[in-house]
PDB file of C-alpha atoms in Angstrom:
ATOM      1  CA  MET A   1      16.885 -41.557 -64.555  1.00  0.00           C
ATOM      2  CA  ASP A   2      19.256 -44.078 -66.183  1.00  0.00           C
ATOM      3  CA  GLY A   3      22.749 -44.959 -65.052  1.00  0.00           C
ATOM      4  CA  GLN A   4      24.441 -42.515 -67.400  1.00  0.00           C
ATOM      5  CA  GLY A   5      22.296 -39.667 -66.136  1.00  0.00           C
ATOM      6  CA  ARG A   6      23.210 -40.492 -62.539  1.00  0.00           C
ATOM      7  CA  LEU A   7      26.879 -40.661 -63.518  1.00  0.00           C
ATOM      8  CA  GLY A   8      26.715 -37.223 -65.138  1.00  0.00           C
ATOM      9  CA  ASP A   9      24.905 -35.685 -62.175  1.00  0.00           C
ATOM     10  CA  PHE A  10      27.444 -37.135 -59.769  1.00  0.00           C
ATOM     11  CA  LEU A  11      30.413 -35.840 -61.783  1.00  0.00           C
ATOM     12  CA  GLN A  12      28.860 -32.403 -62.134  1.00  0.00           C
ATOM     13  CA  ALA A  13      28.055 -32.140 -58.422  1.00  0.00           C
ATOM     14  CA  ARG A  14      31.535 -33.186 -57.334  1.00  0.00           C
ATOM     15  CA  ARG A  15      33.142 -30.856 -59.910  1.00  0.00           C
ATOM     16  CA  ALA A  16      31.041 -27.944 -58.633  1.00  0.00           C
ATOM     17  CA  GLY A  17      32.236 -28.669 -55.102  1.00  0.00           C
ATOM     18  CA  LEU A  18      35.914 -28.069 -55.957  1.00  0.00           C
ATOM     19  CA  ARG A  19      37.510 -24.647 -56.187  1.00  0.00           C
ATOM     20  CA  PRO A  20      40.557 -23.974 -58.374  1.00  0.00           C
ATOM     21  CA  ASP A  21      42.745 -23.259 -55.354  1.00  0.00           C
ATOM     22  CA  ASP A  22      41.717 -26.618 -53.868  1.00  0.00           C
ATOM     23  CA  VAL A  23      43.639 -28.360 -56.662  1.00  0.00           C
ATOM     24  CA  GLY A  24      46.431 -25.846 -57.168  1.00  0.00           C
ATOM     25  CA  LEU A  25      45.057 -24.061 -60.240  1.00  0.00           C
ATOM     26  CA  THR A  26      45.787 -20.373 -60.806  1.00  0.00           C
ATOM     27  CA  THR A  27      42.817 -18.326 -62.035  1.00  0.00           C
ATOM     28  CA  TYR A  28      44.541 -14.933 -62.427  1.00  0.00           C
ATOM     29  CA  GLY A  29      41.387 -13.223 -61.176  1.00  0.00           C
ATOM     30  CA  ASP A  30      39.151 -14.296 -64.075  1.00  0.00           C
ATOM     31  CA  ARG A  31      35.413 -14.126 -63.477  1.00  0.00           C
ATOM     32  CA  ARG A  32      33.730 -17.529 -63.241  1.00  0.00           C
ATOM     33  CA  ARG A  33      30.138 -17.982 -64.302  1.00  0.00           C
ATOM     34  CA  VAL A  34      29.677 -21.301 -62.484  1.00  0.00           C
ATOM     35  CA  PRO A  35      30.881 -22.516 -59.079  1.00  0.00           C
ATOM     36  CA  GLY A  36      33.681 -25.022 -58.919  1.00  0.00           C
ATOM     37  CA  LEU A  37      35.985 -26.254 -61.643  1.00  0.00           C
ATOM     38  CA  ARG A  38      35.289 -25.923 -65.326  1.00  0.00           C
ATOM     39  CA  ARG A  39      35.080 -29.109 -67.397  1.00  0.00           C
ATOM     40  CA  GLU A  40      38.284 -28.149 -69.197  1.00  0.00           C
ATOM     41  CA  GLU A  41      40.138 -27.747 -65.906  1.00  0.00           C
ATOM     42  CA  LEU A  42      39.001 -31.095 -64.580  1.00  0.00           C
ATOM     43  CA  ALA A  43      39.901 -32.818 -67.855  1.00  0.00           C
ATOM     44  CA  LEU A  44      43.381 -31.306 -67.620  1.00  0.00           C
ATOM     45  CA  LEU A  45      43.822 -32.588 -64.064  1.00  0.00           C
ATOM     46  CA  ALA A  46      42.597 -36.070 -65.044  1.00  0.00           C
ATOM     47  CA  GLY A  47      44.758 -36.262 -68.158  1.00  0.00           C
ATOM     48  CA  VAL A  48      41.865 -36.711 -70.604  1.00  0.00           C
ATOM     49  CA  SER A  49      40.666 -34.495 -73.406  1.00  0.00           C
ATOM     50  CA  ALA A  50      38.071 -31.850 -72.633  1.00  0.00           C
ATOM     51  CA  PRO A  51      35.678 -33.086 -75.371  1.00  0.00           C
ATOM     52  CA  TYR A  52      35.858 -36.647 -74.015  1.00  0.00           C
ATOM     53  CA  TYR A  53      35.121 -35.567 -70.442  1.00  0.00           C
ATOM     54  CA  THR A  54      32.265 -33.374 -71.655  1.00  0.00           C
ATOM     55  CA  ARG A  55      30.697 -36.326 -73.477  1.00  0.00           C
ATOM     56  CA  LEU A  56      31.085 -38.478 -70.368  1.00  0.00           C
ATOM     57  CA  GLU A  57      29.402 -35.918 -68.125  1.00  0.00           C
ATOM     58  CA  GLN A  58      26.618 -35.326 -70.649  1.00  0.00           C
ATOM     59  CA  GLY A  59      25.861 -39.026 -70.981  1.00  0.00           C
ATOM     60  CA  GLN A  60      27.181 -39.404 -74.533  1.00  0.00           C
ATOM     61  CA  SER A  61      30.028 -41.792 -73.714  1.00  0.00           C
ATOM     62  CA  HIS A  62      29.441 -45.263 -72.274  1.00  0.00           C
ATOM     63  CA  ASN A  63      32.882 -46.867 -72.407  1.00  0.00           C
ATOM     64  CA  ALA A  64      35.018 -45.197 -69.768  1.00  0.00           C
ATOM     65  CA  SER A  65      37.776 -47.566 -68.706  1.00  0.00           C
ATOM     66  CA  PRO A  66      38.592 -48.214 -65.038  1.00  0.00           C
ATOM     67  CA  GLU A  67      41.872 -46.359 -65.517  1.00  0.00           C
ATOM     68  CA  VAL A  68      40.086 -43.254 -66.820  1.00  0.00           C
ATOM     69  CA  LEU A  69      37.570 -43.415 -63.989  1.00  0.00           C
ATOM     70  CA  ASP A  70      40.381 -43.648 -61.448  1.00  0.00           C
ATOM     71  CA  ALA A  71      42.089 -40.639 -63.037  1.00  0.00           C
ATOM     72  CA  ILE A  72      38.856 -38.636 -62.822  1.00  0.00           C
ATOM     73  CA  ALA A  73      38.326 -39.788 -59.223  1.00  0.00           C
ATOM     74  CA  GLY A  74      41.812 -38.549 -58.361  1.00  0.00           C
ATOM     75  CA  ALA A  75      41.167 -35.192 -59.997  1.00  0.00           C
ATOM     76  CA  LEU A  76      37.905 -34.846 -58.073  1.00  0.00           C
ATOM     77  CA  ARG A  77      39.614 -35.781 -54.780  1.00  0.00           C
ATOM     78  CA  LEU A  78      37.113 -38.593 -54.170  1.00  0.00           C
ATOM     79  CA  ASP A  79      37.464 -40.794 -51.113  1.00  0.00           C
ATOM     80  CA  ASP A  80      37.246 -44.587 -51.295  1.00  0.00           C
ATOM     81  CA  ALA A  81      33.449 -44.704 -50.952  1.00  0.00           C
ATOM     82  CA  GLU A  82      32.942 -42.034 -53.621  1.00  0.00           C
ATOM     83  CA  ARG A  83      35.439 -43.729 -55.944  1.00  0.00           C
ATOM     84  CA  ALA A  84      33.571 -47.046 -55.624  1.00  0.00           C
ATOM     85  CA  HIS A  85      30.304 -45.214 -56.259  1.00  0.00           C
ATOM     86  CA  LEU A  86      31.754 -43.647 -59.428  1.00  0.00           C
ATOM     87  CA  HIS A  87      32.737 -47.076 -60.769  1.00  0.00           C
ATOM     88  CA  ALA A  88      29.308 -48.488 -59.876  1.00  0.00           C
ATOM     89  CA  LEU A  89      27.536 -45.683 -61.733  1.00  0.00           C
ATOM     90  CA  ALA A  90      29.764 -46.117 -64.773  1.00  0.00           C
ATOM     91  CA  GLY A  91      29.077 -49.863 -64.760  1.00  0.00           C
ATOM     92  CA  ALA A  92      25.336 -49.261 -64.496  1.00  0.00           C
ATOM     93  CA  SER A  93      25.430 -46.994 -67.536  1.00  0.00           C
ATOM     94  CA  LYS A  94      26.697 -49.913 -69.658  1.00  0.00           C
ATOM     95  CA  ARG A  95      23.936 -52.318 -68.598  1.00  0.00           C
ATOM     96  CA  ARG A  96      20.593 -52.448 -70.321  1.00  0.00           C
ATOM     97  CA  ARG A  97      18.542 -54.887 -68.302  1.00  0.00           C
ATOM     98  CA  PRO A  98      14.753 -55.053 -68.185  1.00  0.00           C
ATOM     99  CA  VAL A  99      13.303 -53.559 -65.033  1.00  0.00           C
ATOM    100  CA  LYS A 100      11.725 -56.239 -62.831  1.00  0.00           C
ATOM    101  CA  ARG A 101      10.016 -55.944 -59.515  1.00  0.00           C
ATOM    102  CA  PRO A 102      12.548 -57.194 -56.940  1.00  0.00           C
ATOM    103  CA  PRO A 103      11.593 -60.131 -54.727  1.00  0.00           C
ATOM    104  CA  VAL A 104      10.358 -59.571 -51.192  1.00  0.00           C
ATOM    105  CA  GLU A 105      13.267 -59.476 -48.759  1.00  0.00           C
ATOM    106  CA  ARG A 106      13.125 -62.042 -45.990  1.00  0.00           C
ATOM    107  CA  VAL A 107      14.993 -62.809 -42.795  1.00  0.00           C
ATOM    108  CA  THR A 108      16.470 -66.252 -42.217  1.00  0.00           C
ATOM    109  CA  PRO A 109      15.702 -68.205 -39.017  1.00  0.00           C
ATOM    110  CA  ALA A 110      19.366 -67.926 -38.067  1.00  0.00           C
ATOM    111  CA  VAL A 111      19.141 -64.124 -38.061  1.00  0.00           C
ATOM    112  CA  LEU A 112      15.996 -64.222 -35.934  1.00  0.00           C
ATOM    113  CA  THR A 113      17.791 -66.499 -33.483  1.00  0.00           C
ATOM    114  CA  LEU A 114      20.666 -64.018 -33.365  1.00  0.00           C
ATOM    115  CA  LEU A 115      18.267 -61.171 -32.575  1.00  0.00           C
ATOM    116  CA  ASP A 116      16.854 -63.121 -29.652  1.00  0.00           C
ATOM    117  CA  ALA A 117      20.343 -64.022 -28.447  1.00  0.00           C
ATOM    118  CA  LEU A 118      21.319 -60.349 -28.276  1.00  0.00           C
ATOM    119  CA  GLY A 119      18.870 -59.964 -25.410  1.00  0.00           C
ATOM    120  CA  GLU A 120      18.949 -56.396 -24.080  1.00  0.00           C
ATOM    121  CA  VAL A 121      21.184 -55.140 -26.908  1.00  0.00           C
ATOM    122  CA  PRO A 122      18.942 -53.119 -29.260  1.00  0.00           C
ATOM    123  CA  ALA A 123      19.087 -54.578 -32.780  1.00  0.00           C
ATOM    124  CA  ILE A 124      17.153 -54.243 -36.028  1.00  0.00           C
ATOM    125  CA  VAL A 125      17.508 -55.921 -39.425  1.00  0.00           C
ATOM    126  CA  LEU A 126      17.335 -53.594 -42.431  1.00  0.00           C
ATOM    127  CA  GLY A 127      16.871 -54.490 -46.088  1.00  0.00           C
ATOM    128  CA  ARG A 128      18.767 -52.750 -48.849  1.00  0.00           C
ATOM    129  CA  ARG A 129      16.052 -50.047 -49.094  1.00  0.00           C
ATOM    130  CA  THR A 130      16.172 -49.572 -45.276  1.00  0.00           C
ATOM    131  CA  ASP A 131      12.934 -51.523 -44.771  1.00  0.00           C
ATOM    132  CA  VAL A 132      12.781 -52.891 -41.223  1.00  0.00           C
ATOM    133  CA  LEU A 133      12.685 -56.656 -41.761  1.00  0.00           C
ATOM    134  CA  ALA A 134      12.868 -57.577 -38.065  1.00  0.00           C
ATOM    135  CA  TRP A 135      13.812 -56.221 -34.665  1.00  0.00           C
ATOM    136  CA  ASN A 136      14.172 -57.520 -31.161  1.00  0.00           C
ATOM    137  CA  ALA A 137      12.188 -56.040 -28.288  1.00  0.00           C
ATOM    138  CA  MET A 138      14.896 -53.528 -27.382  1.00  0.00           C
ATOM    139  CA  GLY A 139      15.483 -52.559 -31.002  1.00  0.00           C
ATOM    140  CA  HIS A 140      11.795 -51.759 -31.329  1.00  0.00           C
ATOM    141  CA  ALA A 141      11.783 -49.835 -28.044  1.00  0.00           C
ATOM    142  CA  VAL A 142      14.835 -47.722 -28.888  1.00  0.00           C
ATOM    143  CA  PHE A 143      14.246 -46.924 -32.559  1.00  0.00           C
ATOM    144  CA  ALA A 144      10.467 -46.899 -32.997  1.00  0.00           C
ATOM    145  CA  GLY A 145       8.636 -47.700 -29.802  1.00  0.00           C
ATOM    146  CA  HIS A 146       5.528 -45.843 -31.001  1.00  0.00           C
ATOM    147  CA  LEU A 147       4.963 -48.360 -33.812  1.00  0.00           C
ATOM    148  CA  ASP A 148       3.330 -51.779 -33.711  1.00  0.00           C
ATOM    149  CA  PRO A 149       5.961 -54.330 -32.613  1.00  0.00           C
ATOM    150  CA  ALA A 150       4.606 -56.816 -35.187  1.00  0.00           C
ATOM    151  CA  ALA A 151       4.820 -54.384 -38.134  1.00  0.00           C
ATOM    152  CA  PRO A 152       7.974 -55.948 -39.685  1.00  0.00           C
ATOM    153  CA  ASP A 153       6.238 -59.333 -39.924  1.00  0.00           C
ATOM    154  CA  ASP A 154       3.984 -58.138 -42.764  1.00  0.00           C
ATOM    155  CA  PRO A 155       5.886 -57.024 -45.927  1.00  0.00           C
ATOM    156  CA  ALA A 156       3.031 -54.645 -46.771  1.00  0.00           C
ATOM    157  CA  LEU A 157       3.261 -52.882 -43.385  1.00  0.00           C
ATOM    158  CA  ARG A 158       6.998 -52.865 -42.762  1.00  0.00           C
ATOM    159  CA  PRO A 159       8.401 -49.568 -41.488  1.00  0.00           C
ATOM    160  CA  ASN A 160      11.147 -47.967 -43.536  1.00  0.00           C
ATOM    161  CA  MET A 161      13.961 -46.382 -41.577  1.00  0.00           C
ATOM    162  CA  ALA A 162      14.750 -43.670 -44.150  1.00  0.00           C
ATOM    163  CA  ARG A 163      11.068 -42.751 -44.282  1.00  0.00           C
ATOM    164  CA  LEU A 164      10.910 -42.666 -40.477  1.00  0.00           C
ATOM    165  CA  VAL A 165      13.983 -40.443 -40.141  1.00  0.00           C
ATOM    166  CA  PHE A 166      12.680 -37.831 -42.599  1.00  0.00           C
ATOM    167  CA  LEU A 167       8.898 -38.061 -42.338  1.00  0.00           C
ATOM    168  CA  ASP A 168       8.090 -39.323 -38.823  1.00  0.00           C
ATOM    169  CA  ALA A 169       8.091 -36.662 -36.094  1.00  0.00           C
ATOM    170  CA  HIS A 170       8.621 -39.201 -33.290  1.00  0.00           C
ATOM    171  CA  VAL A 171      11.790 -40.661 -34.823  1.00  0.00           C
ATOM    172  CA  ARG A 172      13.071 -37.231 -35.809  1.00  0.00           C
ATOM    173  CA  GLU A 173      12.834 -36.084 -32.185  1.00  0.00           C
ATOM    174  CA  LEU A 174      14.856 -39.113 -31.069  1.00  0.00           C
ATOM    175  CA  TYR A 175      18.059 -37.683 -32.541  1.00  0.00           C
ATOM    176  CA  THR A 176      19.399 -34.617 -30.754  1.00  0.00           C
ATOM    177  CA  GLU A 177      21.630 -33.879 -33.759  1.00  0.00           C
ATOM    178  CA  TRP A 178      19.135 -34.930 -36.404  1.00  0.00           C
ATOM    179  CA  PRO A 179      21.088 -33.591 -39.450  1.00  0.00           C
ATOM    180  CA  VAL A 180      23.932 -35.996 -38.648  1.00  0.00           C
ATOM    181  CA  LYS A 181      21.566 -38.973 -38.800  1.00  0.00           C
ATOM    182  CA  ALA A 182      19.827 -37.589 -41.891  1.00  0.00           C
ATOM    183  CA  ARG A 183      23.067 -37.178 -43.832  1.00  0.00           C
ATOM    184  CA  ALA A 184      24.106 -40.714 -42.901  1.00  0.00           C
ATOM    185  CA  VAL A 185      20.818 -42.083 -44.259  1.00  0.00           C
ATOM    186  CA  VAL A 186      21.191 -40.148 -47.518  1.00  0.00           C
ATOM    187  CA  GLY A 187      24.819 -41.151 -47.944  1.00  0.00           C
ATOM    188  CA  ASN A 188      24.013 -44.825 -47.520  1.00  0.00           C
ATOM    189  CA  LEU A 189      21.092 -44.576 -49.942  1.00  0.00           C
ATOM    190  CA  ARG A 190      23.460 -43.077 -52.520  1.00  0.00           C
ATOM    191  CA  VAL A 191      25.681 -46.136 -52.224  1.00  0.00           C
ATOM    192  CA  THR A 192      22.668 -48.442 -52.619  1.00  0.00           C
ATOM    193  CA  VAL A 193      21.422 -46.630 -55.720  1.00  0.00           C
ATOM    194  CA  GLY A 194      24.834 -47.083 -57.317  1.00  0.00           C
ATOM    195  CA  LEU A 195      24.731 -50.820 -56.620  1.00  0.00           C
ATOM    196  CA  HIS A 196      21.061 -51.307 -57.586  1.00  0.00           C
ATOM    197  CA  PRO A 197      20.226 -48.682 -60.228  1.00  0.00           C
ATOM    198  CA  ASP A 198      17.378 -50.750 -61.696  1.00  0.00           C
ATOM    199  CA  ASP A 199      15.413 -51.199 -58.459  1.00  0.00           C
ATOM    200  CA  PRO A 200      12.010 -49.539 -59.038  1.00  0.00           C
ATOM    201  CA  LEU A 201      11.040 -49.715 -55.367  1.00  0.00           C
ATOM    202  CA  LEU A 202      14.229 -47.895 -54.414  1.00  0.00           C
ATOM    203  CA  ALA A 203      13.549 -45.248 -57.059  1.00  0.00           C
ATOM    204  CA  GLY A 204      10.020 -44.871 -55.702  1.00  0.00           C
ATOM    205  CA  LEU A 205      11.342 -44.369 -52.168  1.00  0.00           C
ATOM    206  CA  ILE A 206      13.764 -41.665 -53.349  1.00  0.00           C
ATOM    207  CA  GLY A 207      10.932 -39.913 -55.173  1.00  0.00           C
ATOM    208  CA  GLU A 208       8.627 -40.080 -52.154  1.00  0.00           C
ATOM    209  CA  LEU A 209      11.267 -38.670 -49.825  1.00  0.00           C
ATOM    210  CA  SER A 210      12.205 -35.929 -52.286  1.00  0.00           C
ATOM    211  CA  MET A 211       8.584 -34.833 -52.528  1.00  0.00           C
ATOM    212  CA  GLY A 212       7.835 -35.145 -48.812  1.00  0.00           C
ATOM    213  CA  SER A 213      10.974 -33.640 -47.289  1.00  0.00           C
ATOM    214  CA  PRO A 214      12.765 -30.490 -48.508  1.00  0.00           C
ATOM    215  CA  GLU A 215      15.745 -31.483 -46.347  1.00  0.00           C
ATOM    216  CA  PHE A 216      16.032 -34.825 -48.109  1.00  0.00           C
ATOM    217  CA  ALA A 217      15.720 -33.183 -51.532  1.00  0.00           C
ATOM    218  CA  ALA A 218      18.548 -30.770 -50.717  1.00  0.00           C
ATOM    219  CA  MET A 219      20.828 -33.486 -49.328  1.00  0.00           C
ATOM    220  CA  TRP A 220      20.088 -35.810 -52.246  1.00  0.00           C
ATOM    221  CA  ALA A 221      20.911 -33.090 -54.781  1.00  0.00           C
ATOM    222  CA  ASP A 222      24.331 -32.721 -53.143  1.00  0.00           C
ATOM    223  CA  HIS A 223      25.301 -36.248 -54.352  1.00  0.00           C
ATOM    224  CA  ARG A 224      27.330 -36.978 -51.231  1.00  0.00           C
ATOM    225  CA  VAL A 225      28.297 -40.627 -50.794  1.00  0.00           C
ATOM    226  CA  ARG A 226      28.887 -41.776 -47.249  1.00  0.00           C
ATOM    227  CA  VAL A 227      29.279 -45.260 -45.815  1.00  0.00           C
ATOM    228  CA  CYS A 228      28.335 -45.104 -42.127  1.00  0.00           C
ATOM    229  CA  ASP A 229      29.187 -48.406 -40.463  1.00  0.00           C
ATOM    230  CA  VAL A 230      29.919 -47.064 -36.965  1.00  0.00           C
ATOM    231  CA  VAL A 231      28.419 -43.759 -35.786  1.00  0.00           C
ATOM    232  CA  ASP A 232      27.733 -42.242 -32.356  1.00  0.00           C
ATOM    233  CA  TYR A 233      24.310 -40.644 -31.950  1.00  0.00           C
ATOM    234  CA  ARG A 234      23.031 -38.630 -29.020  1.00  0.00           C
ATOM    235  CA  MET A 235      19.412 -39.633 -28.547  1.00  0.00           C
ATOM    236  CA  HIS A 236      16.593 -38.261 -26.422  1.00  0.00           C
ATOM    237  CA  HIS A 237      14.291 -41.167 -25.676  1.00  0.00           C
ATOM    238  CA  PRO A 238      10.777 -40.337 -24.464  1.00  0.00           C
ATOM    239  CA  LEU A 239      10.947 -42.946 -21.682  1.00  0.00           C
ATOM    240  CA  VAL A 240      14.524 -42.780 -20.382  1.00  0.00           C
ATOM    241  CA  GLY A 241      15.867 -39.429 -21.573  1.00  0.00           C
ATOM    242  CA  GLU A 242      19.319 -38.626 -22.954  1.00  0.00           C
ATOM    243  CA  MET A 243      21.769 -41.352 -23.954  1.00  0.00           C
ATOM    244  CA  LEU A 244      24.746 -41.578 -26.294  1.00  0.00           C
ATOM    245  CA  LEU A 245      24.564 -44.768 -28.356  1.00  0.00           C
ATOM    246  CA  THR A 246      26.976 -46.240 -30.886  1.00  0.00           C
ATOM    247  CA  GLN A 247      25.130 -47.678 -33.869  1.00  0.00           C
ATOM    248  CA  GLN A 248      27.113 -50.361 -35.711  1.00  0.00           C
ATOM    249  CA  THR A 249      26.105 -51.923 -39.015  1.00  0.00           C
ATOM    250  CA  LEU A 250      26.965 -55.590 -39.476  1.00  0.00           C
ATOM    251  CA  GLN A 251      26.970 -56.405 -43.193  1.00  0.00           C
ATOM    252  CA  SER A 252      26.405 -59.798 -44.793  1.00  0.00           C
ATOM    253  CA  PRO A 253      29.569 -61.418 -46.253  1.00  0.00           C
ATOM    254  CA  GLN A 254      28.723 -60.351 -49.810  1.00  0.00           C
ATOM    255  CA  GLY A 255      27.364 -56.963 -48.731  1.00  0.00           C
ATOM    256  CA  GLN A 256      24.207 -57.491 -50.784  1.00  0.00           C
ATOM    257  CA  GLY A 257      21.713 -58.964 -48.328  1.00  0.00           C
ATOM    258  CA  PRO A 258      20.027 -57.574 -45.218  1.00  0.00           C
ATOM    259  CA  HIS A 259      22.233 -56.118 -42.523  1.00  0.00           C
ATOM    260  CA  ILE A 260      21.924 -55.843 -38.755  1.00  0.00           C
ATOM    261  CA  VAL A 261      22.195 -52.547 -36.880  1.00  0.00           C
ATOM    262  CA  VAL A 262      23.017 -52.833 -33.186  1.00  0.00           C
ATOM    263  CA  ALA A 263      23.181 -50.053 -30.601  1.00  0.00           C
ATOM    264  CA  THR A 264      25.652 -50.184 -27.736  1.00  0.00           C
ATOM    265  CA  ALA A 265      26.481 -47.820 -24.910  1.00  0.00           C
ATOM    266  CA  GLU A 266      29.922 -46.975 -23.532  1.00  0.00           C
ATOM    267  CA  SER A 267      29.051 -44.574 -20.735  1.00  0.00           C
ATOM    268  CA  GLU A 268      27.584 -45.718 -17.443  1.00  0.00           C
ATOM    269  CA  SER A 269      24.649 -43.310 -17.814  1.00  0.00           C
ATOM    270  CA  ALA A 270      23.722 -44.680 -21.242  1.00  0.00           C
ATOM    271  CA  ARG A 271      23.996 -48.276 -20.030  1.00  0.00           C
ATOM    272  CA  SER A 272      21.760 -47.407 -17.099  1.00  0.00           C
ATOM    273  CA  ALA A 273      19.245 -45.832 -19.470  1.00  0.00           C
ATOM    274  CA  LEU A 274      19.143 -48.985 -21.591  1.00  0.00           C
ATOM    275  CA  SER A 275      18.697 -51.146 -18.507  1.00  0.00           C
ATOM    276  CA  LEU A 276      15.863 -48.925 -17.333  1.00  0.00           C
ATOM    277  CA  LEU A 277      14.243 -49.165 -20.765  1.00  0.00           C
ATOM    278  CA  ALA A 278      14.570 -52.967 -20.723  1.00  0.00           C
ATOM    279  CA  ARG A 279      12.765 -53.086 -17.383  1.00  0.00           C
ATOM    280  CA  ALA A 280      10.099 -50.694 -18.621  1.00  0.00           C
ATOM    281  CA  ILE A 281       9.171 -52.872 -21.603  1.00  0.00           C
ATOM    282  CA  ALA A 282       9.518 -56.207 -19.820  1.00  0.00           C
ATOM    283  CA  PRO A 283       6.213 -58.113 -19.633  1.00  0.00           C
ATOM    284  CA  ALA A 284       4.545 -58.022 -16.265  1.00  0.00           C
ATOM    285  CA  PRO A 285       5.018 -61.244 -14.261  1.00  0.00           C
ATOM    286  CA  ALA A 286       2.081 -63.550 -14.128  1.00  0.00           C
ATOM    287  CA  PRO A 287       0.098 -63.318 -10.869  1.00  0.00           C
ATOM    288  CA  VAL A 288       0.916 -66.000  -8.343  1.00  0.00           C
ATOM    289  CA  ARG A 289      -2.081 -68.257  -7.677  1.00  0.00           C
ATOM    290  CA  THR A 290      -2.254 -69.473  -4.095  1.00  0.00           C
ATOM    291  CA  ARG A 291      -4.183 -72.550  -3.157  1.00  0.00           C
ATOM    292  CA  THR A 292      -6.776 -71.960  -0.494  1.00  0.00           C
ATOM    293  CA  ALA A 293      -7.638 -74.589   2.042  1.00  0.00           C
ATOM    294  CA  ASP A 294     -10.807 -76.540   1.405  1.00  0.00           C
ATOM    295  CA  ARG A 295     -13.654 -75.370   3.542  1.00  0.00           C
ATOM    296  CA  PRO A 296     -15.712 -77.928   5.412  1.00  0.00           C
TER     297      PRO A 296
END
């Protein structure tokens, strides 16, 4: 689907999510054939003509100005993340660039050094498509201890966090409130699609998840945009049991490169669980070799 099609789907989904009384419109009891606002009602709220808005939603207009987009965002009651996503989709609809296979994402030595320096703080490095580019020992143990620790080193074998959350039973069982984690993954993917609409690997991932997970397909069709930089998750780890962890996403300065996700614990019980996990995965000490006295 091209940028204009994504823009139209997003506008239609957000329009369907608003009721007339949400925006102060009086319906006088008229019967409505579709949920949400009509195109004419939204155009009235945004201060644009109904035919113009209809063309925009149907993909027949490619020159919406930032001012018009802001007016439509206001009428739709979009938050800051959704407003930015709307502008990104509108910008993508104006570009006609050839589709190229994106380069392999890599981790700099400085980032690897940072992972090691974090020590017992669980940390993973994710690419823009949520591929796991690297993790430290605790990051591997917390988020995907059942996988090969060396998997991120080979681009062909790298785990993908979105794929793990929706299609891997082990990771799904980690999250006590799995729908919260699932919606966060979908919301962040929506943001990425708006920024990188021509990424064929990203489109392939969305297609795979839509086919493999009915839950993902339903959440994706909702067109919710959600930036989740700091979220608390209650996890049930197979080795150390229940713990409440705060997952924080540390973005690169430009927001375009890989980002680091770290997990921290505030409660004493969660910190104890992480310490226990660190001891459980620590390599066994080398046996002490004692020198025996020479026999005559």
